[in-house]
Amino acid sequence: MRASRYLIATQKETPNDAVVISHQLMLRAGMIRRLSSGLYTWLPTGLRVLRKVEKIVREEMDSAGALEVLMPVVQPAELWEESGRWQQYGPELLRVQDRHNNPFCLGPTHEEVITDMLRTEVNSYKQLPASFYQIQTKFRDEIRPRFGVMRAREFTMKDAYSFHLTPESLQETYDVMHDAYCRIFDRIGLDYRPVLADTGSIGGSHSHEFHVLAQSGEDDIAFSSESRYAANVELAEAVAPAGERPAASKAMEELHTPGQKTIAALEEAFGIAADTSVKTLIVLGELSKEEAEAGKAAPLVALVLRGDHELNELKAEKLPGIASPLQFAPEARIASELGCGIGSLGPVGLEIDVVVDRAAAHLADFVCGANKDDYHLTGVNWERDVALPQVADLRNVVPGDASPDGQGTLEIKRGIEVGHIFQLGDKYSRAMNATVLDENGKEQVMSMGCYGIGVSRVVAAAIEQNHDDAGIIWPEAIAPFQLAIVPINMHKSEAVQQKCEHIYEALTAKGIDVLLMDEPKARLGGMLADTELMGIPRRIVVGDRGLEKGNIEYKGRGDSENQEFSADQIIDTLL
Ligand code: ATP
Ligand code: MG
Ligand code: MG
Ligand code: MG
């Protein structure tokens, strides 16, 4: 690229409405411009970086076996009503009407649309597992858009979705995606950590976030000093506030020692007759606020789910000694009373945890059963005597507290969430009846995973980690240009002009992104400052004085000193 035909658009002054460094530098380096709150235009330099991030993401998604698709930004309300999210999502969902008064929304995420696609395109288990992704615009009417593209209203996300016949297959793809995410962030050159995460309004059970460590991050991440345990501190925020959490009853306490109790223990505790058709048991505790404040233990409500969890077959069963208005409520009523999607109940007991957590979040005096200190596990799966994921309550942790995995103490750092992967189970596929025929010709609801990367946020996060007083220091893989050629008096010196053109042509032909600073009126100081502000990883300065000695000056963006390279061998040296 020749600067004379390009829009460099750098600015000296720090814009006063930009508080974080990446936002300041993206404006100053001529990458983005604000159109309105949370809406940004990507200028050529910004777009070059965004496209490089997209390219890496695309390559890794392709090699993880996901197929690229492109879904509409505008989505019909009917789909969201089917999933239940039209009511649940809240004001972050921008709702619009067309000229016929039909309701639509601007997609903040695409679970409904992809599930709709799968239920029509796929009908046999032989077509599973299947993964799809897109790199596309999302809209979320964020309550407080800020930090430039880091928390925008319109932004670019890579979202992928996988579909499975069995939970094991979902776990397999989840692991593949986890690895693909690690490769993506490694290739981009970020200092990041995968951490245990809450599932937010997307729903589901098992979930990890990928965080870029940076002071300006909006999330607190707790790390163990001795193990690989890392979790978002917001993890347990969905549970009722600490003051309203009752002490667990003895039975509950025993029941919910994470990972240790099986259905046998439940049978003993509650006197349930063994019944092989019981797949999952949820235990909820219910307490009035006053009772909770008085430190009373929660009475128990239990739902015993039978059969294969076809929603219309679900039965709630009363357990001894329990009085609760909710106990016999059909699941739909429970769901609406709790304001949570119980549609995610699946054959995997783990999902129940999340449903119950969500329930607790919606009724302050309704707490999930496992309010053993620091734990709010609730689901117990009939078929699996496996450790349930330990969901620790990290809301009040301070550095130095014991790590929930029992190894070492916790350290807390700030992180920027750049990626998030979820095992959704059948939350959407069940609600939207996305089924396939299994080996026996029987209809089975698919299991689903979803996997997001905030592609535009990654650009800002990379700057938060890589900058100095002079500007951005791009990791090579996503730099808008890999090399800048800065001529001294190019338009007066034939020798300088020839040399610069020669290097520019030769390196460009080799596929290197070169910016030739060939603007006739540009001053040396200004050009050098621009290449630094724009974060171009390498630059050479070509002038008559150096050429006479057979030299060209070179400086890496992170270097403190210039180096002299031989003018004759400069192309080979730079390749
Ligand atoms: P946050 O906690 O920051 O609001 P989220 O948990 O709501 O993010 P997800 O639903 O997990 O976001 O979406 C996947 C990814 O999209 C996030 O990990 C993040 O990188 C990106 N993202 C989410 N919201 C925004 C936004 N407003 N602007 C830019 N990127 C975003
Ligand atoms: Mg959000
Ligand atoms: Mg989040
Ligand atoms: Mg998230």
Coordinates of C-alpha atoms and ligand atoms in Angstrom, one line a residue:
M1 CA 0.0 0.0 0.0
R2 CA 1.2 3.5 -0.9
A3 CA 0.4 6.1 1.7
S4 CA -0.3 8.6 -1.1
R5 CA -3.3 6.4 -2.0
Y6 CA -4.3 5.5 1.5
L7 CA -6.2 7.0 4.4
I8 CA -3.8 7.1 7.3
A9 CA -6.1 9.3 9.5
T10 CA -3.9 9.4 12.6
Q11 CA -4.5 12.0 15.3
K12 CA -2.1 13.6 17.7
E13 CA -4.6 14.5 20.4
T14 CA -6.1 12.0 22.8
P15 CA -9.8 12.1 22.4
N16 CA -11.3 13.0 25.8
D17 CA -14.2 10.7 25.7
A18 CA -12.0 7.6 25.4
V19 CA -11.0 6.2 28.8
V20 CA -9.3 3.0 28.1
I21 CA -6.0 2.9 26.2
S22 CA -7.2 0.7 23.3
H23 CA -10.1 3.0 22.6
Q24 CA -7.7 6.0 22.6
L25 CA -5.2 4.3 20.4
M26 CA -7.8 3.0 17.9
L27 CA -9.1 6.5 17.4
R28 CA -5.6 8.1 17.3
A29 CA -4.2 5.4 15.0
G30 CA -7.0 6.0 12.5
M31 CA -8.6 2.6 13.0
I32 CA -12.2 3.5 13.9
R33 CA -14.6 6.4 14.1
R34 CA -17.6 6.8 16.3
L35 CA -20.9 7.2 14.5
S36 CA -23.2 7.1 17.5
S37 CA -23.3 5.4 20.9
G38 CA -21.8 1.9 20.5
L39 CA -21.6 2.2 16.7
Y40 CA -18.3 2.5 14.9
T41 CA -17.1 2.8 11.4
W42 CA -13.9 0.7 10.7
L43 CA -11.5 2.8 8.7
P44 CA -9.0 1.0 6.4
T45 CA -6.3 0.5 9.0
G46 CA -8.8 -0.9 11.5
L47 CA -10.4 -3.1 9.0
R48 CA -7.1 -4.6 7.9
V49 CA -6.6 -5.8 11.5
L50 CA -10.1 -7.0 11.9
R51 CA -9.8 -9.0 8.7
K52 CA -6.6 -10.6 9.9
V53 CA -8.2 -11.7 13.1
E54 CA -11.1 -13.1 11.1
K55 CA -8.7 -15.0 8.8
I56 CA -7.1 -16.8 11.7
V57 CA -10.5 -17.6 13.3
R58 CA -11.8 -18.9 9.9
E59 CA -8.8 -21.1 9.4
E60 CA -9.0 -22.6 12.8
M61 CA -12.8 -23.1 12.6
D62 CA -12.3 -24.8 9.2
S63 CA -9.7 -27.1 10.6
A64 CA -11.9 -27.9 13.6
G65 CA -14.4 -29.3 11.0
A66 CA -17.0 -26.5 11.2
L67 CA -18.7 -25.4 8.0
E68 CA -19.1 -21.7 7.3
V69 CA -22.6 -20.3 6.8
L70 CA -24.0 -16.8 6.9
M71 CA -27.3 -16.1 8.7
P72 CA -29.4 -13.0 8.6
V73 CA -28.9 -10.2 11.2
V74 CA -32.7 -9.7 11.2
Q75 CA -34.5 -12.6 12.8
P76 CA -38.3 -13.2 13.1
A77 CA -39.8 -13.0 16.6
E78 CA -41.6 -16.3 16.1
L79 CA -38.4 -18.2 16.4
W80 CA -37.6 -16.4 19.7
E81 CA -41.0 -17.2 21.0
E82 CA -40.5 -20.8 20.3
S83 CA -37.3 -20.8 22.4
G84 CA -38.9 -18.7 25.0
R85 CA -36.3 -16.0 24.7
W86 CA -38.6 -13.3 23.2
Q87 CA -40.0 -12.9 26.8
Q88 CA -36.7 -13.6 28.6
Y89 CA -34.1 -11.7 26.8
G90 CA -34.9 -8.2 28.1
P91 CA -34.0 -4.8 26.6
E92 CA -30.6 -5.8 25.2
L93 CA -32.7 -7.4 22.3
L94 CA -33.4 -4.7 19.8
R95 CA -36.9 -5.4 18.5
V96 CA -38.2 -3.9 15.3
Q97 CA -41.3 -4.2 13.1
D98 CA -41.5 -4.4 9.4
R99 CA -44.1 -2.5 7.3
H100 CA -46.7 -5.2 7.9
N101 CA -46.2 -4.8 11.7
N102 CA -44.5 -8.2 11.9
P103 CA -42.1 -8.3 14.8
F104 CA -38.4 -9.0 14.3
C105 CA -35.2 -8.5 16.3
L106 CA -31.6 -7.8 15.4
G107 CA -29.7 -10.9 16.3
P108 CA -27.6 -10.6 19.5
T109 CA -26.7 -14.3 18.9
H110 CA -28.0 -17.0 16.5
E111 CA -29.1 -20.2 18.5
E112 CA -32.7 -20.0 17.2
V113 CA -31.8 -19.4 13.6
I114 CA -29.2 -22.2 13.4
T115 CA -31.6 -24.6 15.3
D116 CA -34.3 -23.8 12.7
M117 CA -31.8 -24.5 10.0
L118 CA -30.8 -27.9 11.4
R119 CA -34.3 -29.1 12.1
T120 CA -35.0 -28.7 8.4
E121 CA -31.7 -29.7 6.9
V122 CA -30.7 -32.7 9.0
N123 CA -32.9 -35.6 9.8
S124 CA -30.7 -38.7 10.5
Y125 CA -28.2 -39.4 13.2
K126 CA -25.8 -40.3 10.4
Q127 CA -25.5 -36.6 9.6
L128 CA -24.2 -35.9 13.1
P129 CA -22.1 -34.6 14.6
A130 CA -22.3 -31.4 12.6
S131 CA -20.8 -27.9 13.3
F132 CA -21.4 -24.6 11.6
Y133 CA -20.0 -21.1 12.1
Q134 CA -20.3 -17.6 10.8
I135 CA -18.4 -14.4 11.2
Q136 CA -21.1 -11.8 11.3
T137 CA -22.5 -8.6 12.7
K138 CA -24.3 -8.9 16.1
F139 CA -26.5 -6.2 17.7
R140 CA -26.9 -5.9 21.5
D141 CA -28.5 -2.8 22.9
E142 CA -26.0 -2.7 25.7
I143 CA -27.1 -0.6 28.7
R144 CA -23.7 1.1 28.8
P145 CA -21.8 0.9 25.5
R146 CA -18.2 1.9 26.3
F147 CA -14.5 1.4 25.7
G148 CA -15.0 1.8 21.9
V149 CA -15.4 -1.5 20.1
M150 CA -14.8 -3.4 23.3
R151 CA -18.4 -3.0 24.4
A152 CA -20.1 -1.8 21.3
R153 CA -23.8 -2.2 20.4
E154 CA -23.0 -3.4 16.8
F155 CA -20.0 -5.7 16.7
T156 CA -18.5 -8.6 14.9
M157 CA -18.7 -12.1 16.4
K158 CA -17.7 -15.5 15.2
D159 CA -20.4 -17.8 16.4
A160 CA -20.3 -21.5 15.9
Y161 CA -22.9 -24.2 16.8
S162 CA -22.5 -28.0 17.0
F163 CA -25.2 -30.7 17.0
H164 CA -25.0 -34.2 18.4
L165 CA -26.9 -37.3 19.1
T166 CA -25.2 -38.0 22.5
P167 CA -23.7 -35.9 25.3
E168 CA -20.4 -37.8 24.7
S169 CA -20.3 -36.5 21.2
L170 CA -21.0 -33.0 22.4
Q171 CA -18.2 -33.2 24.9
E172 CA -15.8 -34.3 22.1
T173 CA -16.6 -31.4 19.9
Y174 CA -16.5 -29.1 22.9
D175 CA -13.0 -30.2 23.5
V176 CA -12.0 -29.8 19.9
M177 CA -13.4 -26.2 20.0
H178 CA -11.6 -25.5 23.2
D179 CA -8.4 -26.5 21.5
A180 CA -9.2 -24.5 18.4
Y181 CA -9.8 -21.4 20.7
C182 CA -6.4 -21.9 22.3
R183 CA -4.7 -22.1 18.8
I184 CA -6.6 -19.0 17.7
F185 CA -5.4 -16.9 20.7
D186 CA -1.9 -18.4 20.5
R187 CA -1.6 -17.5 16.8
I188 CA -2.9 -14.0 17.4
G189 CA -0.2 -13.7 20.1
L190 CA -2.4 -12.9 23.2
D191 CA -1.8 -13.6 26.8
Y192 CA -5.1 -15.4 27.7
R193 CA -6.6 -17.9 30.0
P194 CA -9.5 -20.3 29.6
V195 CA -11.6 -20.0 32.8
L196 CA -14.8 -21.6 34.2
A197 CA -17.8 -19.5 33.4
D198 CA -21.4 -18.7 34.0
T199 CA -23.7 -19.3 31.1
G200 CA -25.6 -16.0 31.1
S201 CA -28.7 -15.6 28.9
I202 CA -27.4 -18.2 26.4
G203 CA -28.2 -20.9 28.9
G204 CA -26.9 -24.4 29.1
S205 CA -24.6 -26.1 31.6
H206 CA -20.9 -26.5 31.0
S207 CA -19.0 -23.4 29.9
H208 CA -15.6 -21.8 29.6
E209 CA -14.6 -18.2 28.8
F210 CA -11.4 -17.1 27.3
H211 CA -10.0 -14.0 28.9
V212 CA -7.2 -11.7 27.8
L213 CA -5.5 -10.6 30.9
A214 CA -5.5 -6.8 31.1
Q215 CA -6.0 -4.1 33.8
S216 CA -8.9 -2.6 31.9
G217 CA -10.8 -5.9 31.9
E218 CA -14.4 -5.8 33.2
D219 CA -14.3 -9.2 34.8
D220 CA -12.4 -10.5 37.9
I221 CA -10.8 -13.9 37.3
A222 CA -9.7 -16.1 40.2
F223 CA -6.6 -18.2 39.7
S224 CA -5.2 -20.9 41.8
S225 CA -1.6 -20.4 42.8
E226 CA -0.9 -24.2 42.5
S227 CA -3.3 -25.7 39.9
R228 CA -4.8 -24.7 36.6
Y229 CA -8.1 -23.8 38.3
A230 CA -9.3 -20.5 36.9
A231 CA -12.9 -19.1 37.1
N232 CA -14.8 -16.0 36.5
V233 CA -15.7 -14.4 39.8
E234 CA -19.2 -13.6 38.4
L235 CA -19.7 -17.3 38.2
A236 CA -22.0 -17.5 41.2
E237 CA -23.6 -14.1 41.0
A238 CA -26.8 -15.6 39.8
V239 CA -27.5 -17.1 43.2
A240 CA -29.5 -15.2 45.8
P241 CA -27.4 -12.6 47.7
A242 CA -25.3 -13.9 50.5
G243 CA -27.4 -12.5 53.3
E244 CA -30.4 -14.4 52.0
R245 CA -28.8 -17.8 51.8
P246 CA -29.9 -20.2 54.5
A247 CA -27.7 -22.8 56.1
A248 CA -28.2 -26.1 54.5
S249 CA -30.1 -28.8 56.4
K250 CA -28.0 -31.9 57.3
A251 CA -29.6 -34.0 54.6
M252 CA -28.9 -31.4 52.0
E253 CA -25.4 -30.9 53.2
E254 CA -24.7 -34.6 52.8
L255 CA -26.5 -34.7 49.5
H256 CA -24.5 -32.1 47.9
T257 CA -21.0 -32.8 48.8
P258 CA -20.0 -32.2 45.2
G259 CA -19.5 -35.3 43.1
Q260 CA -19.8 -37.8 45.8
K261 CA -23.5 -38.7 46.1
T262 CA -25.4 -40.9 43.8
I263 CA -29.0 -41.6 43.4
A264 CA -28.6 -44.3 46.0
A265 CA -27.8 -41.6 48.6
L266 CA -30.9 -39.8 47.5
E267 CA -33.0 -42.9 47.9
E268 CA -31.8 -43.3 51.4
A269 CA -32.2 -39.7 52.3
F270 CA -35.7 -39.3 50.9
G271 CA -37.0 -42.9 50.8
I272 CA -37.6 -42.9 47.1
A273 CA -38.3 -46.3 45.8
A274 CA -35.7 -47.5 43.3
D275 CA -37.2 -47.0 39.9
T276 CA -35.1 -47.4 36.8
S277 CA -37.2 -45.0 34.9
V278 CA -36.1 -42.1 37.1
K279 CA -33.3 -40.3 35.3
T280 CA -32.8 -37.1 37.1
L281 CA -33.7 -35.7 40.4
I282 CA -33.7 -32.0 41.2
V283 CA -33.8 -30.8 44.8
L284 CA -34.7 -27.3 45.5
G285 CA -34.9 -25.6 48.9
E286 CA -37.5 -23.0 49.5
L287 CA -37.5 -20.4 52.2
S288 CA -39.1 -17.1 52.9
K289 CA -36.8 -14.1 53.3
E290 CA -37.6 -13.9 57.0
E291 CA -36.9 -17.6 57.5
A292 CA -33.7 -17.2 55.6
E293 CA -32.6 -14.2 57.7
A294 CA -33.4 -16.2 60.8
G295 CA -30.9 -18.8 59.6
K296 CA -33.6 -21.5 59.1
A297 CA -32.8 -24.4 57.0
A298 CA -34.7 -24.8 53.7
P299 CA -37.5 -27.3 53.4
L300 CA -37.1 -29.5 50.4
V301 CA -39.0 -29.6 47.2
A302 CA -38.0 -32.3 44.8
L303 CA -38.9 -33.0 41.3
V304 CA -38.4 -36.5 40.1
L305 CA -38.3 -36.6 36.4
R306 CA -39.2 -39.8 34.7
G307 CA -38.8 -41.3 31.4
D308 CA -36.8 -39.6 28.7
H309 CA -37.8 -36.2 29.8
E310 CA -40.3 -35.6 27.1
L311 CA -41.8 -32.4 28.5
N312 CA -45.3 -33.7 28.4
E313 CA -44.3 -36.8 30.4
L314 CA -42.6 -35.0 33.2
K315 CA -44.0 -35.7 36.6
A316 CA -43.3 -33.8 39.8
E317 CA -43.4 -36.0 42.8
K318 CA -43.9 -35.1 46.4
L319 CA -41.3 -36.2 48.8
P320 CA -41.9 -36.9 52.5
G321 CA -42.2 -33.9 54.8
I322 CA -42.3 -31.2 52.1
A323 CA -44.9 -28.5 51.8
S324 CA -44.5 -26.2 48.9
P325 CA -46.8 -24.5 46.4
L326 CA -44.4 -25.4 43.7
Q327 CA -44.1 -29.1 44.3
F328 CA -46.7 -30.4 41.9
A329 CA -46.5 -27.6 39.4
P330 CA -46.1 -28.8 35.9
E331 CA -42.7 -27.8 34.6
A332 CA -44.1 -25.0 32.4
R333 CA -45.6 -23.3 35.4
I334 CA -42.4 -23.7 37.4
A335 CA -40.5 -22.2 34.5
S336 CA -42.8 -19.2 34.3
E337 CA -42.9 -18.7 38.0
L338 CA -39.2 -18.9 38.2
G339 CA -38.7 -16.8 35.1
C340 CA -36.3 -19.3 33.8
G341 CA -36.1 -21.7 30.9
I342 CA -36.8 -25.2 32.2
G343 CA -36.7 -26.3 28.6
S344 CA -33.0 -27.1 29.1
L345 CA -33.8 -30.1 31.3
G346 CA -32.1 -32.9 29.6
P347 CA -30.9 -36.4 30.1
V348 CA -27.7 -35.0 31.5
G349 CA -28.3 -34.1 35.1
L350 CA -25.6 -31.5 34.9
E351 CA -27.9 -29.1 33.1
I352 CA -30.2 -29.1 36.0
D353 CA -27.7 -27.1 38.0
V354 CA -28.0 -24.2 35.7
V355 CA -31.8 -24.3 35.6
V356 CA -31.8 -24.2 39.4
D357 CA -29.3 -21.5 39.6
R358 CA -31.3 -19.4 37.2
A359 CA -34.4 -20.1 39.3
A360 CA -32.6 -18.8 42.4
A361 CA -31.6 -15.7 40.6
H362 CA -35.1 -14.8 39.9
L363 CA -36.6 -15.3 43.3
A364 CA -34.5 -13.9 46.0
D365 CA -36.1 -16.1 48.6
F366 CA -36.0 -19.2 46.5
V367 CA -32.6 -20.8 46.9
C368 CA -31.3 -23.9 45.3
G369 CA -30.9 -26.9 47.4
A370 CA -27.2 -27.1 47.7
N371 CA -26.5 -24.1 49.8
K372 CA -23.7 -25.7 51.5
D373 CA -21.1 -23.1 52.1
D374 CA -19.4 -22.2 48.9
Y375 CA -21.4 -24.7 46.8
H376 CA -24.6 -24.5 45.1
L377 CA -24.7 -27.8 43.3
T378 CA -28.2 -29.2 42.9
G379 CA -28.4 -31.8 40.1
V380 CA -27.7 -35.4 40.7
N381 CA -27.8 -37.7 37.7
W382 CA -29.3 -41.1 37.9
E383 CA -27.0 -42.9 35.6
R384 CA -23.7 -41.3 36.3
D385 CA -21.6 -41.7 39.3
V386 CA -19.3 -39.0 38.2
A387 CA -18.1 -35.8 39.7
L388 CA -20.4 -33.0 38.9
P389 CA -18.7 -29.8 37.9
Q390 CA -17.8 -27.9 41.0
V391 CA -19.5 -24.5 40.9
A392 CA -17.9 -22.5 43.6
D393 CA -19.4 -19.4 44.9
L394 CA -16.7 -16.9 44.2
R395 CA -18.6 -13.7 44.8
N396 CA -16.9 -12.7 48.0
V397 CA -13.4 -14.2 47.5
V398 CA -10.4 -12.2 48.2
P399 CA -6.8 -12.9 47.2
G400 CA -5.3 -15.5 49.4
D401 CA -8.6 -17.5 49.9
A402 CA -8.3 -21.2 49.4
S403 CA -8.9 -22.4 45.8
P404 CA -12.2 -24.3 45.4
D405 CA -10.3 -27.2 43.9
G406 CA -8.4 -27.6 47.2
Q407 CA -5.0 -26.7 45.6
G408 CA -3.3 -23.5 46.6
T409 CA -4.8 -20.1 47.2
L410 CA -6.6 -17.7 44.9
E411 CA -5.1 -14.8 43.1
I412 CA -7.4 -12.3 41.3
K413 CA -6.7 -10.6 38.0
R414 CA -8.7 -8.5 35.6
G415 CA -9.7 -10.1 32.3
I416 CA -11.4 -9.2 29.0
E417 CA -13.8 -11.9 27.8
V418 CA -12.9 -12.5 24.2
G419 CA -14.4 -15.9 23.8
H420 CA -17.1 -18.1 25.4
I421 CA -18.0 -21.7 24.7
F422 CA -21.0 -23.5 26.1
Q423 CA -22.6 -27.0 26.2
L424 CA -26.2 -26.1 25.7
G425 CA -27.5 -29.6 25.8
D426 CA -31.0 -29.6 24.4
K427 CA -32.2 -26.2 25.6
Y428 CA -33.0 -24.9 22.1
S429 CA -33.3 -28.2 20.2
R430 CA -36.0 -29.5 22.6
A431 CA -38.0 -26.2 22.7
M432 CA -37.8 -26.0 18.9
N433 CA -38.2 -29.7 18.3
A434 CA -35.0 -30.2 16.4
T435 CA -34.8 -34.0 16.2
V436 CA -33.1 -36.7 14.2
L437 CA -33.9 -40.4 13.7
D438 CA -31.6 -42.6 15.6
E439 CA -30.3 -46.1 14.6
N440 CA -33.6 -47.6 15.7
G441 CA -35.6 -45.1 13.7
K442 CA -36.7 -43.4 16.9
E443 CA -36.8 -39.6 17.1
Q444 CA -34.2 -38.1 19.3
V445 CA -33.7 -34.4 20.3
M446 CA -30.2 -33.2 19.3
S447 CA -27.7 -31.9 21.8
M448 CA -26.1 -28.7 21.0
G449 CA -23.0 -26.7 21.8
C450 CA -22.3 -23.0 21.0
Y451 CA -19.0 -21.2 20.7
G452 CA -18.5 -17.4 20.4
I453 CA -15.5 -15.1 19.8
G454 CA -15.8 -11.4 19.9
V455 CA -13.7 -10.8 16.8
S456 CA -13.9 -7.0 17.1
R457 CA -13.3 -7.1 20.8
V458 CA -10.1 -9.2 20.2
V459 CA -8.7 -6.2 18.2
A460 CA -9.1 -3.9 21.2
A461 CA -7.9 -6.5 23.7
A462 CA -4.7 -7.0 21.7
I463 CA -4.0 -3.3 22.0
E464 CA -4.7 -3.4 25.8
Q465 CA -1.9 -5.9 26.0
N466 CA 0.5 -4.4 23.5
H467 CA 1.2 -0.7 23.6
D468 CA 3.7 1.9 24.8
D469 CA 3.8 5.7 25.1
A470 CA 4.2 6.0 21.3
G471 CA 1.3 3.8 20.4
I472 CA 0.2 0.3 19.5
I473 CA 2.7 -2.6 19.2
W474 CA 0.9 -5.1 17.0
P475 CA 1.6 -8.8 17.3
E476 CA 3.0 -9.6 13.9
A477 CA 0.0 -11.9 13.0
I478 CA -2.6 -9.2 13.1
A479 CA -0.6 -6.0 12.2
P480 CA -2.3 -3.8 9.6
F481 CA 1.0 -3.7 7.8
Q482 CA 4.0 -5.8 8.6
L483 CA 6.6 -3.3 7.4
A484 CA 6.8 0.5 6.8
I485 CA 9.2 2.0 4.3
V486 CA 10.0 5.6 5.4
P487 CA 11.9 7.5 2.7
I488 CA 13.8 10.7 3.4
N489 CA 13.2 13.2 0.6
M490 CA 11.9 10.6 -1.7
H491 CA 10.7 13.2 -4.1
K492 CA 14.1 14.9 -4.4
S493 CA 16.4 11.9 -4.5
E494 CA 16.4 9.5 -7.4
A495 CA 18.4 7.0 -5.5
V496 CA 16.0 7.0 -2.5
Q497 CA 13.0 6.7 -4.7
Q498 CA 14.5 3.8 -6.8
K499 CA 15.5 1.9 -3.7
C500 CA 12.2 2.4 -1.9
E501 CA 10.2 1.3 -5.0
H502 CA 12.4 -1.7 -5.5
I503 CA 12.1 -2.9 -1.9
Y504 CA 8.3 -2.2 -1.9
E505 CA 7.7 -4.1 -5.1
A506 CA 9.9 -7.1 -4.1
L507 CA 8.4 -7.5 -0.7
T508 CA 4.8 -6.9 -1.8
A509 CA 5.4 -9.6 -4.5
K510 CA 6.4 -12.0 -1.6
G511 CA 3.1 -11.4 0.1
I512 CA 4.3 -9.0 2.8
D513 CA 2.0 -6.2 3.7
V514 CA 4.1 -3.1 3.2
L515 CA 3.2 0.5 3.7
L516 CA 5.3 2.8 1.6
M517 CA 5.2 6.3 3.1
D518 CA 5.4 8.1 -0.2
E519 CA 3.4 11.2 0.5
P520 CA 5.3 14.1 -1.1
K521 CA 4.8 16.6 1.8
A522 CA 5.3 14.2 4.7
R523 CA 7.9 15.1 7.3
L524 CA 10.3 12.5 8.6
G525 CA 9.3 13.0 12.3
G526 CA 5.6 12.8 11.4
M527 CA 6.1 9.6 9.4
L528 CA 8.1 7.9 12.2
A529 CA 5.5 8.9 14.8
D530 CA 2.7 7.5 12.5
T531 CA 4.4 4.1 12.0
E532 CA 4.8 3.9 15.8
L533 CA 1.3 5.0 16.6
M534 CA -0.1 2.5 14.1
G535 CA 2.0 -0.2 15.6
I536 CA 3.7 -1.4 12.4
P537 CA 6.1 -4.2 13.7
R538 CA 9.1 -3.3 11.5
R539 CA 10.2 -0.2 9.7
I540 CA 13.1 0.9 7.5
V541 CA 14.3 4.4 6.9
V542 CA 15.9 5.0 3.5
G543 CA 17.9 8.2 2.9
D544 CA 20.8 9.4 0.7
R545 CA 23.2 9.6 3.6
G546 CA 22.7 5.9 4.5
L547 CA 22.7 4.8 0.9
E548 CA 26.0 6.5 0.3
K549 CA 27.5 4.3 3.0
G550 CA 25.6 1.3 1.6
N551 CA 23.2 1.2 4.6
I552 CA 19.5 1.2 5.5
E553 CA 18.3 1.9 9.0
Y554 CA 16.0 -0.7 10.6
K555 CA 14.0 -0.7 13.7
G556 CA 11.6 -3.3 15.2
R557 CA 8.6 -1.6 16.9
G558 CA 9.6 -3.0 20.3
D559 CA 13.3 -2.3 19.9
S560 CA 15.0 0.5 21.7
E561 CA 17.8 1.0 19.2
N562 CA 18.1 1.3 15.4
Q563 CA 20.2 -1.1 13.4
E564 CA 22.0 -0.7 10.2
F565 CA 21.3 -3.2 7.4
S566 CA 23.2 -3.6 4.2
A567 CA 21.3 -1.8 1.4
D568 CA 22.3 -4.5 -1.1
Q569 CA 20.9 -7.4 1.0
I570 CA 18.0 -5.6 2.5
I571 CA 15.3 -7.6 0.7
D572 CA 16.7 -11.0 1.8
T573 CA 17.2 -9.6 5.3
L574 CA 13.6 -8.5 5.6
L575 CA 12.1 -11.7 4.1
Ligands
ATP1 P1 -19.9 -9.6 28.2 O1 -19.9 -10.4 29.5 O2 -18.7 -8.9 28.0 O3 -21.2 -8.7 28.1 P2 -21.2 -11.8 27.0 O4 -20.9 -12.8 28.0 O5 -22.5 -11.1 27.0 O6 -20.1 -10.7 27.0 P3 -21.4 -13.8 24.9 O7 -22.8 -13.9 24.8 O8 -20.6 -14.8 25.6 O9 -21.0 -12.3 25.5 O10 -20.8 -13.6 23.4 C1 -19.6 -14.1 22.9 C2 -18.5 -13.1 22.8 O11 -18.9 -11.9 22.1 C3 -18.0 -12.6 24.1 O12 -17.1 -13.5 24.6 C4 -17.3 -11.2 23.7 O13 -16.0 -11.5 23.3 C5 -18.2 -10.8 22.5 N1 -19.1 -9.7 22.9 C6 -20.2 -9.8 23.7 N2 -20.8 -8.6 23.8 C7 -20.0 -7.7 23.1 C8 -20.1 -6.3 22.9 N3 -21.1 -5.6 23.4 N4 -19.1 -5.7 22.1 C9 -18.1 -6.4 21.6 N5 -18.0 -7.8 21.8 C10 -18.9 -8.4 22.6
MG2 MG -23.1 -9.2 27.7
MG3 MG -19.9 -12.5 30.0
MG4 MG -20.1 -14.7 27.6

